[in-house]
Coordinates of C-alpha atoms (C1' of nucleotides) in Angstrom, one line a residue:
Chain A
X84 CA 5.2 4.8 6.6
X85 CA 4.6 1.9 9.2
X86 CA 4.8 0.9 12.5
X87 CA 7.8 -0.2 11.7
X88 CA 9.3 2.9 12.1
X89 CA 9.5 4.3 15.7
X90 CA 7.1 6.9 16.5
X91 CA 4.6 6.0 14.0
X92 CA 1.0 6.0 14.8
X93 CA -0.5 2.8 14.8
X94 CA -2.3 1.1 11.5
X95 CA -1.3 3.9 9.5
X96 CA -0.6 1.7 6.8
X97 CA 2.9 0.7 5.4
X98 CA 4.0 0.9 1.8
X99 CA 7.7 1.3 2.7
X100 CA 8.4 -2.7 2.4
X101 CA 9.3 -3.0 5.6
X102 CA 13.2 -4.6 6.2
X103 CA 13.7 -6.0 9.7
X104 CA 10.1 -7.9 10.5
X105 CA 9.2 -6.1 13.8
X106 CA 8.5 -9.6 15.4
X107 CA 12.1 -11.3 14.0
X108 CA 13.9 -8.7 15.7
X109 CA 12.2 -8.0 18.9
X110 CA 13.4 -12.2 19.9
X111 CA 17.1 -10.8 20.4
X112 CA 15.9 -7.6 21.7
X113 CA 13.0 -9.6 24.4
X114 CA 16.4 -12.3 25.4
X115 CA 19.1 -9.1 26.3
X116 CA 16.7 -7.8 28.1
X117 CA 15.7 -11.0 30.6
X118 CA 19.7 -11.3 30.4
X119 CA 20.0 -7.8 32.5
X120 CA 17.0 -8.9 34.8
X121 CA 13.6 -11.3 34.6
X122 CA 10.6 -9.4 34.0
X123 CA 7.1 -9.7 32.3
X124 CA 5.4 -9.2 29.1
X125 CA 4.2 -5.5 29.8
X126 CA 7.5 -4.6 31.9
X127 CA 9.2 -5.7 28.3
X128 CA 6.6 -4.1 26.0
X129 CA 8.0 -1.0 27.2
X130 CA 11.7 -1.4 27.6
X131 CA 11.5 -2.3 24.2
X132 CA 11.5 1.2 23.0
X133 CA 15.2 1.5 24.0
X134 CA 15.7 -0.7 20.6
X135 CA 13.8 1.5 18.5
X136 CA 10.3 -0.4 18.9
X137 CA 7.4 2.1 18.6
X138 CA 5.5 3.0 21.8
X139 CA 2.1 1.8 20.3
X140 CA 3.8 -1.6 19.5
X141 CA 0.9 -4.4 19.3
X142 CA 1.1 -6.2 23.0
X143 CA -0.4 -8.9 21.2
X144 CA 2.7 -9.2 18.8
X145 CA 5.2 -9.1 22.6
X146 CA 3.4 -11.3 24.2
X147 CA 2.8 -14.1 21.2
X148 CA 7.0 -13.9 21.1
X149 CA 7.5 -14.5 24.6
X150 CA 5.1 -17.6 24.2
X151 CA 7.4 -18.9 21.5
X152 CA 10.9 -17.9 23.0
X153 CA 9.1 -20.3 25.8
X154 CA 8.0 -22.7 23.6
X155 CA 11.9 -23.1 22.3
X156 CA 12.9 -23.4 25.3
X157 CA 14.8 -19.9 25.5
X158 CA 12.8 -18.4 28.5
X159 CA 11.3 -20.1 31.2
X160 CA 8.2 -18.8 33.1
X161 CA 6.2 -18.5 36.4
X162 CA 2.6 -16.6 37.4
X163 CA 3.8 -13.9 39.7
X164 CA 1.0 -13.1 42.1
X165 CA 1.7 -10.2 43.8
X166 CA 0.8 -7.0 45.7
X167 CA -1.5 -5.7 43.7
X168 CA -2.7 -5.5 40.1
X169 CA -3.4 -8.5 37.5
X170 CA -0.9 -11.9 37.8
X171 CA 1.7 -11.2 35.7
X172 CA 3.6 -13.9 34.1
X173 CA 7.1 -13.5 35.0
X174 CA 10.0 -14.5 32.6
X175 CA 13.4 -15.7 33.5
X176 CA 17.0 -16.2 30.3
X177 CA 17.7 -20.0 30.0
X178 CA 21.0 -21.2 29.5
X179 CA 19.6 -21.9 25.8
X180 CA 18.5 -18.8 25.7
X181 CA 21.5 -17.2 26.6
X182 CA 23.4 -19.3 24.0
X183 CA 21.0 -18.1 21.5
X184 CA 21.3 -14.6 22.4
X185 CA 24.8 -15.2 21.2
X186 CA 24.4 -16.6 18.2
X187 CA 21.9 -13.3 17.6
X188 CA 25.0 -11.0 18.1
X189 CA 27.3 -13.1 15.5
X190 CA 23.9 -13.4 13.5
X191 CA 23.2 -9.1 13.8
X192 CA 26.9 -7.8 13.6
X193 CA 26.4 -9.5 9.6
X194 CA 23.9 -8.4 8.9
X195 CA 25.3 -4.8 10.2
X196 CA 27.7 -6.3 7.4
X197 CA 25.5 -6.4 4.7
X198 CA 23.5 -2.9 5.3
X199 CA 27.5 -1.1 6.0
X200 CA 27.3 -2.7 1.8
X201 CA 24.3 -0.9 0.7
X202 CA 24.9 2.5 2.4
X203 CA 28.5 2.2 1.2
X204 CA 27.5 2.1 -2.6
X205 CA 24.7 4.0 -1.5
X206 CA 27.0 6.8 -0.4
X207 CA 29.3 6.0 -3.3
X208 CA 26.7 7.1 -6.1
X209 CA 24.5 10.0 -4.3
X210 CA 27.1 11.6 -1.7
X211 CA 27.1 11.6 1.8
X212 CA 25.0 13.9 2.7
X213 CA 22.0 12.8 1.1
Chain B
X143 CA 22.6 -22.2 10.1
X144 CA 20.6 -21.1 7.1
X145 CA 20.9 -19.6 3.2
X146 CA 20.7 -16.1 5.0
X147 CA 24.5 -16.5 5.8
X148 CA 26.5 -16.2 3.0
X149 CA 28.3 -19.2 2.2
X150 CA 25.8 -21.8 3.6
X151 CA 24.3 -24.4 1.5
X152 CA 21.5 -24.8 -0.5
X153 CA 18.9 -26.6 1.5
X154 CA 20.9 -27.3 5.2
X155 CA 17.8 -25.9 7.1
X156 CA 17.3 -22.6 9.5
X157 CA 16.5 -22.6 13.1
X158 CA 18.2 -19.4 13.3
X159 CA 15.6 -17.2 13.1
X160 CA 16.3 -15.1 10.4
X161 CA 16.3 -11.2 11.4
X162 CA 16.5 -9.5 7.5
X163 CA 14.5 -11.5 5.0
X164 CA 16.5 -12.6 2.3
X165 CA 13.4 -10.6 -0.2
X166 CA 13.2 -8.0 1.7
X167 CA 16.5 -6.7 1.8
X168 CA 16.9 -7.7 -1.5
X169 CA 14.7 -4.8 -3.1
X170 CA 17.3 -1.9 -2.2
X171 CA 19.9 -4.1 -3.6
X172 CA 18.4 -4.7 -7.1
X173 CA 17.5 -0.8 -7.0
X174 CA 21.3 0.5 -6.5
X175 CA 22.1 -2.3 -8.7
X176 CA 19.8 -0.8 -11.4
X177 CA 20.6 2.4 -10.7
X178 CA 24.1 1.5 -11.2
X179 CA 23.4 0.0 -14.4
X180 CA 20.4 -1.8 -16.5
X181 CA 20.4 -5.8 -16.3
X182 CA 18.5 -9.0 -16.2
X183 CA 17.6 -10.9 -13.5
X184 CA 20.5 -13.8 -13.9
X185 CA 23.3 -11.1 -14.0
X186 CA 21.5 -9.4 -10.9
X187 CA 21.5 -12.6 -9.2
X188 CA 25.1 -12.7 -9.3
X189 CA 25.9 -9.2 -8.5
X190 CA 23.9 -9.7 -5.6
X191 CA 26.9 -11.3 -3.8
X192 CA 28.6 -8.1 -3.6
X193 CA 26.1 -7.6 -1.0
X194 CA 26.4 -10.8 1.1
X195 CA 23.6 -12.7 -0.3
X196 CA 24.7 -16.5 -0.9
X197 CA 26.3 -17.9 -4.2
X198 CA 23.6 -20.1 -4.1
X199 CA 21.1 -17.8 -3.6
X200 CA 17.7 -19.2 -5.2
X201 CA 16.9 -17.6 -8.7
X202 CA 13.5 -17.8 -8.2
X203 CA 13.5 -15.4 -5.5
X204 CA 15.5 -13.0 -7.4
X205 CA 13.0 -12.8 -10.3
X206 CA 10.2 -12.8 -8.2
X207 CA 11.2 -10.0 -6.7
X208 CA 12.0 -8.1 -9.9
X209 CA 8.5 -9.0 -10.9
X210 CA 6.7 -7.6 -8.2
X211 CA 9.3 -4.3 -8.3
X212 CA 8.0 -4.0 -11.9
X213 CA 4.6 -4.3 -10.7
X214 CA 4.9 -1.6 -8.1
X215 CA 6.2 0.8 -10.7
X216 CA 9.8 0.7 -9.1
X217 CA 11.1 -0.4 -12.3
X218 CA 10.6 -1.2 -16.1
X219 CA 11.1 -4.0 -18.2
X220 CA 11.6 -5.3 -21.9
X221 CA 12.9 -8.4 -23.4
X222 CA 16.1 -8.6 -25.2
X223 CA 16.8 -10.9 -28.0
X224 CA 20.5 -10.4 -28.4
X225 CA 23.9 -12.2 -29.8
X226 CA 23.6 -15.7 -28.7
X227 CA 21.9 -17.4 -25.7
X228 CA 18.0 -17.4 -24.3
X229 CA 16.1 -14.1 -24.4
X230 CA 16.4 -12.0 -21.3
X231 CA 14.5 -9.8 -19.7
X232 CA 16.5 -6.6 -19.1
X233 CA 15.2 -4.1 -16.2
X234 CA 15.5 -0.4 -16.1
X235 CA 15.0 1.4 -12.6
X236 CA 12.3 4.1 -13.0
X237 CA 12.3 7.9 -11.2
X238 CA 10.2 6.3 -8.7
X239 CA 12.5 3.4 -8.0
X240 CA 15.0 6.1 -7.3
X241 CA 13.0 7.9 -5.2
X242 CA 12.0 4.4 -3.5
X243 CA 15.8 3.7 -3.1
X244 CA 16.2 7.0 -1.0
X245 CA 13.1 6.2 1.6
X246 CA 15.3 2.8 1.8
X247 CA 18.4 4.5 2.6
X248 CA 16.6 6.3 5.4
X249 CA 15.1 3.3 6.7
X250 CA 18.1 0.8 6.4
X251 CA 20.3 3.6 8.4
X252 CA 17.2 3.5 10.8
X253 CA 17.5 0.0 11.3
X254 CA 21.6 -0.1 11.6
X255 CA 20.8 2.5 14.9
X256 CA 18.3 -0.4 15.9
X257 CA 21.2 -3.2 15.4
X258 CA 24.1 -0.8 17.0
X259 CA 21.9 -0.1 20.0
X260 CA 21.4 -4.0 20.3
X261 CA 25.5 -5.0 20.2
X262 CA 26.5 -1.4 22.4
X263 CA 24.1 -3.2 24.8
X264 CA 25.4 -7.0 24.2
X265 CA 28.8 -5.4 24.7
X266 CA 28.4 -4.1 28.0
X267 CA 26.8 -7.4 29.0
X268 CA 29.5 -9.7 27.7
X269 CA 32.6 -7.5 26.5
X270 CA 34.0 -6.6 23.1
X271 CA 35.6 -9.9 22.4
X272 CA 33.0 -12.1 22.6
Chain C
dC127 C1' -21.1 2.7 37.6
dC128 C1' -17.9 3.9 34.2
dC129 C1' -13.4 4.7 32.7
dT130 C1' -8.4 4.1 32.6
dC131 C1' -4.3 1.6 33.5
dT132 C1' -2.1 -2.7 34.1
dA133 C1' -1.6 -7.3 32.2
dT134 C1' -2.2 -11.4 29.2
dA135 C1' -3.9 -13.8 25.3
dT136 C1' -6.4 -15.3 20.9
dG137 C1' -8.4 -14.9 16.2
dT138 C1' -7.9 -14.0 11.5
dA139 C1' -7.2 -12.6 6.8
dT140 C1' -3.5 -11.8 4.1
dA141 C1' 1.3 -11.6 2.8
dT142 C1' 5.9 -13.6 2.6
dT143 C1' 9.1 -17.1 2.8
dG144 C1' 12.1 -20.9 1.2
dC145 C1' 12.3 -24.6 -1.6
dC146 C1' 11.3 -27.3 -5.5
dT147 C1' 10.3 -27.9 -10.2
dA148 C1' 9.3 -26.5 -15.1
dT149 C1' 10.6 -24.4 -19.4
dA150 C1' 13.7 -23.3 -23.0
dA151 C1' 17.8 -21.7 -25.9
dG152 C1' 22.5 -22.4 -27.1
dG153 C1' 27.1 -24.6 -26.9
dA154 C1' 30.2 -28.3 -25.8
dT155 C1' 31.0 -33.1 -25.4
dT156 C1' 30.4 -37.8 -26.7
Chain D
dA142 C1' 21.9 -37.0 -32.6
dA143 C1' 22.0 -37.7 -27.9
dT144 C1' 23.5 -36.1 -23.7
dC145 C1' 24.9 -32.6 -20.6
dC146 C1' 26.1 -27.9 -18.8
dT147 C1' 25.3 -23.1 -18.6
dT148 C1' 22.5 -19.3 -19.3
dA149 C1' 17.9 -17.4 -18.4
dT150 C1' 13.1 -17.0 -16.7
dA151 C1' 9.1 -18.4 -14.2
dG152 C1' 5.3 -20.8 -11.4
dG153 C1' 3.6 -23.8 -7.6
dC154 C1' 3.1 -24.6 -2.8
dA155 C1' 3.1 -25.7 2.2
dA156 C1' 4.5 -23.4 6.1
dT157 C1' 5.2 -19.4 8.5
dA158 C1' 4.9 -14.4 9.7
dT159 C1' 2.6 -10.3 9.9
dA160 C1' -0.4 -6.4 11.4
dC161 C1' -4.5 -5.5 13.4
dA162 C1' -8.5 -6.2 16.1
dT163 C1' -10.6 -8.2 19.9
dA164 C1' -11.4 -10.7 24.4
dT165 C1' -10.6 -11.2 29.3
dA166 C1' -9.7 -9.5 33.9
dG167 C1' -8.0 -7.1 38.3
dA168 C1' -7.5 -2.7 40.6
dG169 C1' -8.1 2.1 41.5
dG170 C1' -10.1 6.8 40.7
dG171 C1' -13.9 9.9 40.0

DNA sequence: CCCTCTATATGTATATTGCCTATAAGGATT
DNA sequence: AATCCTTATAGGCAATATACATATAGAGGG
């Protein structure tokens, strides 16, 4: 198993092969979110689990995506110092970004496609209840 | 737009993003493939259409990953010197290529959940339409 | 003073990716 | 026989992606 898989421990190794690369997927996942309202890294690390992310995802791995949606020009950001507690860096959709989120949704609903394939034949050759 | 959508050309470049690697998801292919029925890798590569993957989907890829699915025990090789054309390698899928291709089916349905939550989400955002 | 929680960021070894090119057999065309 | 296409397999490589570990730091509790 992996970390892949929600609820897995962390660096319990993985020999499953993987599938969706945790990092790929949390970018759509990371601009839906600052679509609904602009927050920062940690706030996101957690409402990530909603998408199936594991609860000991790597901060490092949400925080190094931010940094790139940024760097593409998909999120803009500002140091948010406020009562109490560290800054936080606070993260806000661009119009880009919000395009992009789009062309996620057209981008996941075939590849939705393409797995619908493989459990289909899957289903086809073992039954459905396996 | 990128060789990860079917139909795109050879070479037109990616800024996409991905979400499923193309290798990735091409392991539980080749298994239900094989499962379905022995073959070598250029047959393979055309069957793999069934499952989305491009027409022009690179070769190379496709025997790499039959290479490393041999060396991982998920299936068996041997060549075959037969009626007429160059000598092909034709691949069995082994009982632990079978079990492998049940863990998959758990994960890939594990993912789908992790793509439906993702567009029941972008729907409420943006409506069914769009 | 130490520990935990919040919060952000970097380093690194290894694995994976897509793309290009090489090799070779056989058949058809010129 | 020379050229070309299709079938068939394989290796190289630069760039990127990955998981995991570690660094930094403020604030509050015990």
């Amino acid at each position: 198993m992996c970390n892949r898989h929600s609820g897995d421990k962390k660096g319990s190794g993985c020999r499953c092969g993987g599938g969706l690369p945790v990092e790929k997927f949390m970018q759509p996942c990371l601009l839906i979110l600052l679509k609904q309202r602009s927050s920062h890294g940690y706030d996101l690390l957690q409402q990530l689990t909603e998408f199936g992310f594991s609860e000991r995802l790597d901060p490092g791995s949400v925080y190094r995506t931010l940094r790139r949606l940024e760097d593409e020009g998909l999120v803009t950001s500002h140091w948010d110092v406020g009562e109490g507690g560290p800054a936080r860096r606070l993260y806000s959709l661009s119009d880009e970004g919000e395009e992009m989120l789009h062309a996620w949704a057209v981008h996941i609903r075939q590849q939705r496609k393409r797995m619908d394939a493989f459990l289909e034949r899957y289903q086809s050759i073992f039954g459905k209840q396996d």
